[in-house]
Amino acid sequence: MEEKSNKVVGTSPRRKDAKAKVMGKAKYTADIYESGMLVGKILRSEKAYAYIRNIDTSKAEALPGVEAIISYKDVPKIPYALQAHQFSLDHAGQEDHLIFTDKARFVGDEIGAVIAIDDLTAKKALSLIEVEYEELEPSLTIEAALASKGPWIHEGREHNILSDLWGYEDGDVDKAFTESAHVFEGTYDTGYQQHCHLENHVSYAYMDSEDRIVIVSSTQVPHVARRIVGQALGIPWGRIRVIKPYVGGGFGNKADVRLEPIVAAMTMAVGGRPVILDFSREECMIGTANRHAMRIKIKSGVSEDGKLKVLQGEVLSNAGGYASHGHSPTLVAAGKFVNMYETEAVKVENRTIYTNLPIAGAMRGYGTPQGVYALESHVEDIVTALGLDPITFRKDNFIKENFVNPANGMITHSNGVRECMDRGRELIDWDRKKELYKNQAGPKRRGLGMACFSYETGIYPIAKELGGARIVMNQDGSVQLMCGATEIGQGADTVLAQIAAEVLGIPFDMVHMISTQDTDITPFDFGAYASRQTYVTGLAVKRAANEVKEKILRFAADEIVDLPVYMLDLQDANIVNKHNGQVMAPLDKVALASFYQVDRAEPTTSDVINNAPVNAYSYGATFTEVEVNMRTGKIEILEIFNVHDSGKIINRQLAEGQVEGGMAQAIGQALSEELLMHPTTGKTLNNNLLDYKLPTIMDVPDLGVDFIETYEPTGPMGNKGLGEPPTMSPAPAIRNAVLDATGVAFNRIPMNPQRVFERLKQEGLL
Amino acid sequence: MFDVKKYYDVDNLGVALSLLSKEPHLIVIAGGTDVLIKMQHGWNQEETELLGINRIAELKGIRMLDNGDIEIGALCNFNQIEEDATLQENIIPLVEAAASIGGPQIRNVATIGGNICNGVTSADSASTLFAYDAKLKLSTERSERIVPISEFYMGPGKVALESGELLTHIIIPKESYEGYQGRYIKFARRKAMDIATLGVSVNYRIDEASGCFEDLRIGLGVAGPTPLRCIEAEEYARGTKVSEEGIAGIAGKAVLSSHARTSWRASKEYREHLIEELVAEALLSITDGVRGEEDE
Ligand SMILES: Cc1cc2nc3c(=O)[nH]c(=O)nc-3n(C[C@H](O)[C@H](O)[C@H](O)COP(=O)(O)OP(=O)(O)OC[C@H]3O[C@@H](n4cnc5c(N)ncnc54)[C@H](O)[C@@H]3O)c2cc1C
C-alpha cells in the first residue's frame, strides 16, 4: 500500500548544506584549528614484504622541532580490524592490523611516525630515519600468493588465503549442465580502483582535561571509529570521543578506521597535545583502501529455449596486505550468481587472498561492480553466441517480485528492473541504432550495449541494521534533527530532513539539521555505508518524527484545542482537524504553550534507535553507445543512460547527482582507472592524479538519468538504496557496446587504449 | 608547504640577469608549475634559492617583427598563446598545443619559456616549435645568442642553458610559416589535465600544381628522450603526392626517426603504432579537410 504523500518528499528543496559549502562556511577537519597543533607524518615501509629489524631515529630526534617519534615499539600489540564491520559479527582473523607493524606487508605499510612542530620538519625528520629491513619474498599476484611457501603474510592464514568460507550451492548443478543445450565459460578480470574522494583522509586528536581522547576526523563511521580506537589502544571506549565535521566524500574508504587509532597514539605520545595527520593525495593512494581486483570465472548452461538454467563459478579476490573488509566484498560479488538471474542450480566458490600489495577495502558497490561486470559480460557472450536478443533474454531470466533469495531468505517486494530496461531502450533509441550499426568496417565503429543489476540496500540479515535519530521541538514549532549516520557529501542530511518534515507536517525549512556527529552527543548509528542511509536511518527518522508529532498533538488536544487527539493532524505547521483539514491552532502557538504553560511540563522530543530487520533489492540498467577508434584503441562514450528502480525518489535532484557521480566513477573503472604496482618491487607506480587516470569532466559525456519509481513497502517512504547502484552496470554496458562495435569481447577492465590496441591486433583487426 | 632559503622577485630583465650572473645557482621560476612540483617532491627546499621572473615586462607579449618573424616572450602563458590573433592566423599548431595543456588554471600561469626550459619530451609546445624550426634567444648579463631549438635539448630534463643564462624570446622565422599549414595532435588518455602519450606536430607546404608536398616538417613529443624531428619521413615527403598512399608512406617513415621506449605508461610498440597512425591522421586532414578529434 502506498502511503499518502505530503508535500516535502518527492520535491527537491535546496540542500541543507548548499549555502555553507558555497560560501566556504562549512568546516572540514583540516579547517578546524587547535592552537599549538603538531603535525604527524607516517613512516612507511619501502619494502613490500619485510621484517623491520631496527629503526634508528637518533638523527631525526636531534632535529629541532621534532616532538616525538613513535614506532611499533611504542604502541600496544593488539590486533584490530580496520573495517567498520559490526562488533557482533564474528570476524576473527580479519583483526590483522596493528597501529604500527614490525612486519611490513606492502610498500607503504605503516611502521612508525614522526610528530613535529610543522609539516616540513616532520617530513625532514622522516627522511633522517634509518630502517633496517630483513626482506622476504613478496607475493605480488594472487597466483604468487597461493604458490608461496611462506612465511604467510598473516600468521595462520595458510597459503595466504584470508578466507574461502561461505561458498554456496543450490540445486543439482551437474544435472542442470547435462540438460543444458549450450554451455559457456568465461573469465573476467577487474583492476584496482581508487576512491579519489575530493577530501583526502585527515584526522586530528588531543586529550581533554579528563584525559579523554578527542578525535576530529573525516570519517563515515564515527561511532565505529570510537570502538576501534578503544580496541586498538586497549582503553575503555567511553574514554574516546569522535567528532565528524563536514566530510568531502568517502565512497567507502572512510568506512575503514585507519587514521584514528594512529592519531590517538600520536597525541598520547606528546602528552595530549593536539596532533594532526593530514594525508597527501599520494599517501592516500597507497595508504588507504582500494576496490578489490577480482578474477571471476563463470560457467553457465542455457536451454534450447533461452532459459538460463545453471550458473557455476569462482570469485578470486585480491585483499592486498590487510583484510580491511576482507572477504565480504568477495561474498557480495559471488552473490550475483544467486540474486540476479533465477536458475535451477547454482554453485559458487569464493577465495580472498592476501598479497603484498596495497589494501583493498570497501568501495561504492562493495564487490558488486566486479560481480556485475563479470556476469553481465558473460550474459552478453551467451546472447551473442546464440543470436538472442540481449534485452529479452535478461527480462526472461531476471528475478521477479516475490523472489526469495535461497542463500539468505531475503524477499523481493518490489522489482522494476524490466521497466528500467524498457525505458533505457527507448532513451537510447536502441532498435533504430542497432539496425544502423550492422556491418561496419571503417576506422571508427559504433556499438550499443546494456547491462542490468540487482543490489541489496543494506546488510540485513547478515547483520543488524540500527538507525539513530533524535528530534527536539523548539518554542516556535521548528525542530532540530540529529542523526547518528553521517552526511559525507551524498545529501543524507537533506533527505532525512525531508522525511522529518513530511512526517511532522511542517515545512522543510523548519527542520534544522545538526550535521556534525559527535559520539558524546549524537545517537548511535553504524554510519554511512552500503546504500542504507535513507532507508535505515530514514526509518529511525520517521519513527522519531511520529513520536514528536504524537506528543505535540496530545498536548494540543489536552490543552489547546477542543478535539480528541485521534481527530488531529499536523499540516503546514498547523494543528488541523484530520477529518476536514480545518485549522485548529498554529503549531508555533501550541509549541510555545508546551514550554510555558504553568501547570504542565514535558519535552516534545524523541530519541530513537530503530532496529530495522529489513532489506530491499534495488535495480537498474545502463544503456550506452560507444565509438571505438580502431586505429588508436580509444573508446569514446557517445551516450549513456542509467535507469534506476530505487523505489520512491525522495529528492530527484539529489538522486540524479548521486547517479551521475556513480556513472562517472564506473566510466573510470571501465576505461581508465587502475592503480599500478611495480611487478617485482610491489611499489605503487601511479599514486597521483596525473598518472592515475581519473576521468575529468571533459572525459565524461552527458549523463542520462531516469527512474522507475516502484513502491518499496519496507522502506520509510517507499524508497530503497541508491547510493552505490549507479556504479554497477555502466562498466559491463560499455564492454558490451565495445563487443557490439568490434566483435571483440574484452574480459578485462579497464579497457585502456593500449589494451584495446593489443587486443585488436591479436584479433587481426589492425 | 614551502620553505625556501631565498626568493628574489624582480621586474626588470637587467636586474634579473645581473643577479643570475652573481648567483648562478639561483633557480629561475616563471609560472612555477614545474618548479613547485619538483620542490614538493624531493628537493631540499632549505637549500633552494629562487629567482622570480614573472613580472619582467620585457619577456611578455607576442609580436610580429619587421622582417615578418614572430617573437614570443618567454613569459607568455598558454592562455595568451591560445588567444593571440597573430598566432591564430599563422601558427595554428601552437594554438592547438596551448589549448591542450593542463586545464584553464594551469594555462593561466604556465609559460612557454618554462615549458621549453623544463626540458621534458612531453612539453606540448615543443614539438610544434621543432616543426617550425623555432629559434631561442638566450641572454646573459653580457651577451646574447640565438640557438635553434633542435640544438637546445640535450637529454631528458637537460637543456643548453648556460650558467647565468635566461631564455628571453622564442622566434618563429617567417620562412617557417609563410605559405605553410600545420596541425598538432596531442594523444593523451584524458581530454584535459594529462600528459601526452604522443605529441605530433606537422608543418607543410603543398605545391598546388603538382599536388605534392613541397616541404614537410614533423615534430614529435614523447617519441624519444627529447622532442625530435622525423628527418627520414621529411626527406621522403618532398615531392610525394598528397594522397592516402603518399601519406601512408610518410607515416611509415616517421617511425624510423623515433626512439620510443617501453615504460609502464605505454609500450614502445604502442607508441610506434601511434606515431604512424597520428602522423597519418594529421596529414590526412589535409586531404579530406576533416579534422580528427584527438585534440578536442
Ligand atoms: C596540473 C598540471 C598540468 C600540466 N599539464 C601540462 C600539459 O598538458 N602539457 C605540458 O606540456 N605541460 C603541462 N604541465 C607542466 C607545466 O605546466 C609546463 O611545462 C609549463 O609550461 C611550465 O611553465 P612554468 O612557467 O610554470 O615553468 P616553471 O615551473 O616556472 O619553470 C620550469 C623550468 O624552466 C625554467 N625556466 C622557466 N622560465 C625560464 C626562462 N625564461 N629562462 C630560463 N629558464 C626558465 C625553470 O628554472 C624551471 O627549470 C602541467 C603542470 C601541471 C602542474
mmCIF file of N, CA and C in Angstrom, chain A residues 99 111 134-135 138 168 268 320 322 374 394 455 470 474 481 511 559 591 599 622 639 643 677 714 732 747 754:
data_model
loop_
_atom_site.group_PDB
_atom_site.id
_atom_site.type_symbol
_atom_site.label_atom_id
_atom_site.label_comp_id
_atom_site.label_asym_id
_atom_site.label_seq_id
_atom_site.Cartn_x
_atom_site.Cartn_y
_atom_site.Cartn_z
ATOM 1 N N ILE A 99 48.579 -0.756 15.049
ATOM 2 C CA ILE A 99 48.763 0.673 14.762
ATOM 3 C C ILE A 99 50.037 0.867 13.945
ATOM 4 N N ILE A 111 54.952 1.826 9.707
ATOM 5 C CA ILE A 111 55.838 1.248 10.716
ATOM 6 C C ILE A 111 56.165 2.217 11.843
ATOM 7 N N GLU A 134 64.641 -6.824 6.995
ATOM 8 C CA GLU A 134 65.041 -8.173 6.574
ATOM 9 C C GLU A 134 63.998 -8.594 5.556
ATOM 10 N N GLU A 135 64.407 -8.564 4.299
ATOM 11 C CA GLU A 135 63.413 -8.725 3.235
ATOM 12 C C GLU A 135 62.951 -10.163 3.061
ATOM 13 N N PRO A 138 58.248 -11.213 -1.715
ATOM 14 C CA PRO A 138 56.870 -10.713 -1.720
ATOM 15 C C PRO A 138 55.967 -11.488 -2.691
ATOM 16 N N TYR A 168 28.588 -21.332 -1.959
ATOM 17 C CA TYR A 168 27.154 -21.576 -1.933
ATOM 18 C C TYR A 168 26.758 -22.529 -3.048
ATOM 19 N N MET A 268 48.756 10.787 22.474
ATOM 20 C CA MET A 268 49.197 10.187 23.731
ATOM 21 C C MET A 268 50.713 10.290 23.878
ATOM 22 N N GLY A 320 45.071 -7.588 -0.861
ATOM 23 C CA GLY A 320 46.236 -6.794 -0.514
ATOM 24 C C GLY A 320 46.780 -7.229 0.843
ATOM 25 N N TYR A 322 46.274 -6.311 4.035
ATOM 26 C CA TYR A 322 45.440 -6.480 5.240
ATOM 27 C C TYR A 322 43.997 -6.727 4.817
ATOM 28 N N ALA A 374 31.321 -9.105 -14.449
ATOM 29 C CA ALA A 374 31.571 -10.474 -14.900
ATOM 30 C C ALA A 374 30.293 -11.115 -15.432
ATOM 31 N N ARG A 394 17.467 -11.110 -20.858
ATOM 32 C CA ARG A 394 17.587 -10.664 -19.463
ATOM 33 C C ARG A 394 16.208 -10.579 -18.809
ATOM 34 N N TYR A 455 20.715 -5.226 -6.332
ATOM 35 C CA TYR A 455 21.621 -4.907 -5.221
ATOM 36 C C TYR A 455 20.848 -4.708 -3.931
ATOM 37 N N ARG A 470 17.297 11.691 16.637
ATOM 38 C CA ARG A 470 16.775 12.420 17.782
ATOM 39 C C ARG A 470 16.164 13.720 17.275
ATOM 40 N N ASN A 474 11.346 23.053 19.126
ATOM 41 C CA ASN A 474 11.616 24.367 19.707
ATOM 42 C C ASN A 474 10.316 25.097 20.030
ATOM 43 N N LEU A 481 17.001 18.173 14.082
ATOM 44 C CA LEU A 481 17.112 16.734 13.802
ATOM 45 C C LEU A 481 18.582 16.351 13.874
ATOM 46 N N VAL A 511 12.995 22.315 9.723
ATOM 47 C CA VAL A 511 13.821 21.220 10.253
ATOM 48 C C VAL A 511 15.281 21.681 10.207
ATOM 49 N N GLU A 559 -4.698 20.482 25.926
ATOM 50 C CA GLU A 559 -4.585 21.828 26.488
ATOM 51 C C GLU A 559 -5.114 22.943 25.597
ATOM 52 N N ALA A 591 3.388 24.905 20.401
ATOM 53 C CA ALA A 591 4.750 24.609 20.861
ATOM 54 C C ALA A 591 5.149 25.558 21.978
ATOM 55 N N ASP A 599 1.129 24.732 34.417
ATOM 56 C CA ASP A 599 0.828 23.509 35.163
ATOM 57 C C ASP A 599 1.286 22.226 34.455
ATOM 58 N N THR A 622 21.918 0.020 -17.406
ATOM 59 C CA THR A 622 22.652 1.039 -18.171
ATOM 60 C C THR A 622 22.521 0.711 -19.647
ATOM 61 N N GLU A 639 26.799 8.147 -25.831
ATOM 62 C CA GLU A 639 25.617 8.362 -24.992
ATOM 63 C C GLU A 639 25.592 7.308 -23.912
ATOM 64 N N VAL A 643 19.080 3.899 -15.760
ATOM 65 C CA VAL A 643 17.695 3.964 -15.290
ATOM 66 C C VAL A 643 17.603 3.099 -14.042
ATOM 67 N N MET A 677 51.057 -1.380 -9.850
ATOM 68 C CA MET A 677 52.154 -1.667 -8.947
ATOM 69 C C MET A 677 53.315 -2.291 -9.716
ATOM 70 N N THR A 714 8.949 -1.923 2.514
ATOM 71 C CA THR A 714 9.750 -1.983 3.739
ATOM 72 C C THR A 714 10.456 -0.662 4.044
ATOM 73 N N PRO A 732 29.985 -3.054 -17.496
ATOM 74 C CA PRO A 732 29.636 -4.107 -18.457
ATOM 75 C C PRO A 732 28.858 -3.581 -19.664
ATOM 76 N N ASN A 747 37.486 -9.025 -21.696
ATOM 77 C CA ASN A 747 37.179 -9.646 -20.410
ATOM 78 C C ASN A 747 38.096 -9.145 -19.311
ATOM 79 N N GLN A 754 45.839 1.266 -24.872
ATOM 80 C CA GLN A 754 46.880 0.287 -25.226
ATOM 81 C C GLN A 754 46.331 -1.140 -25.186
#
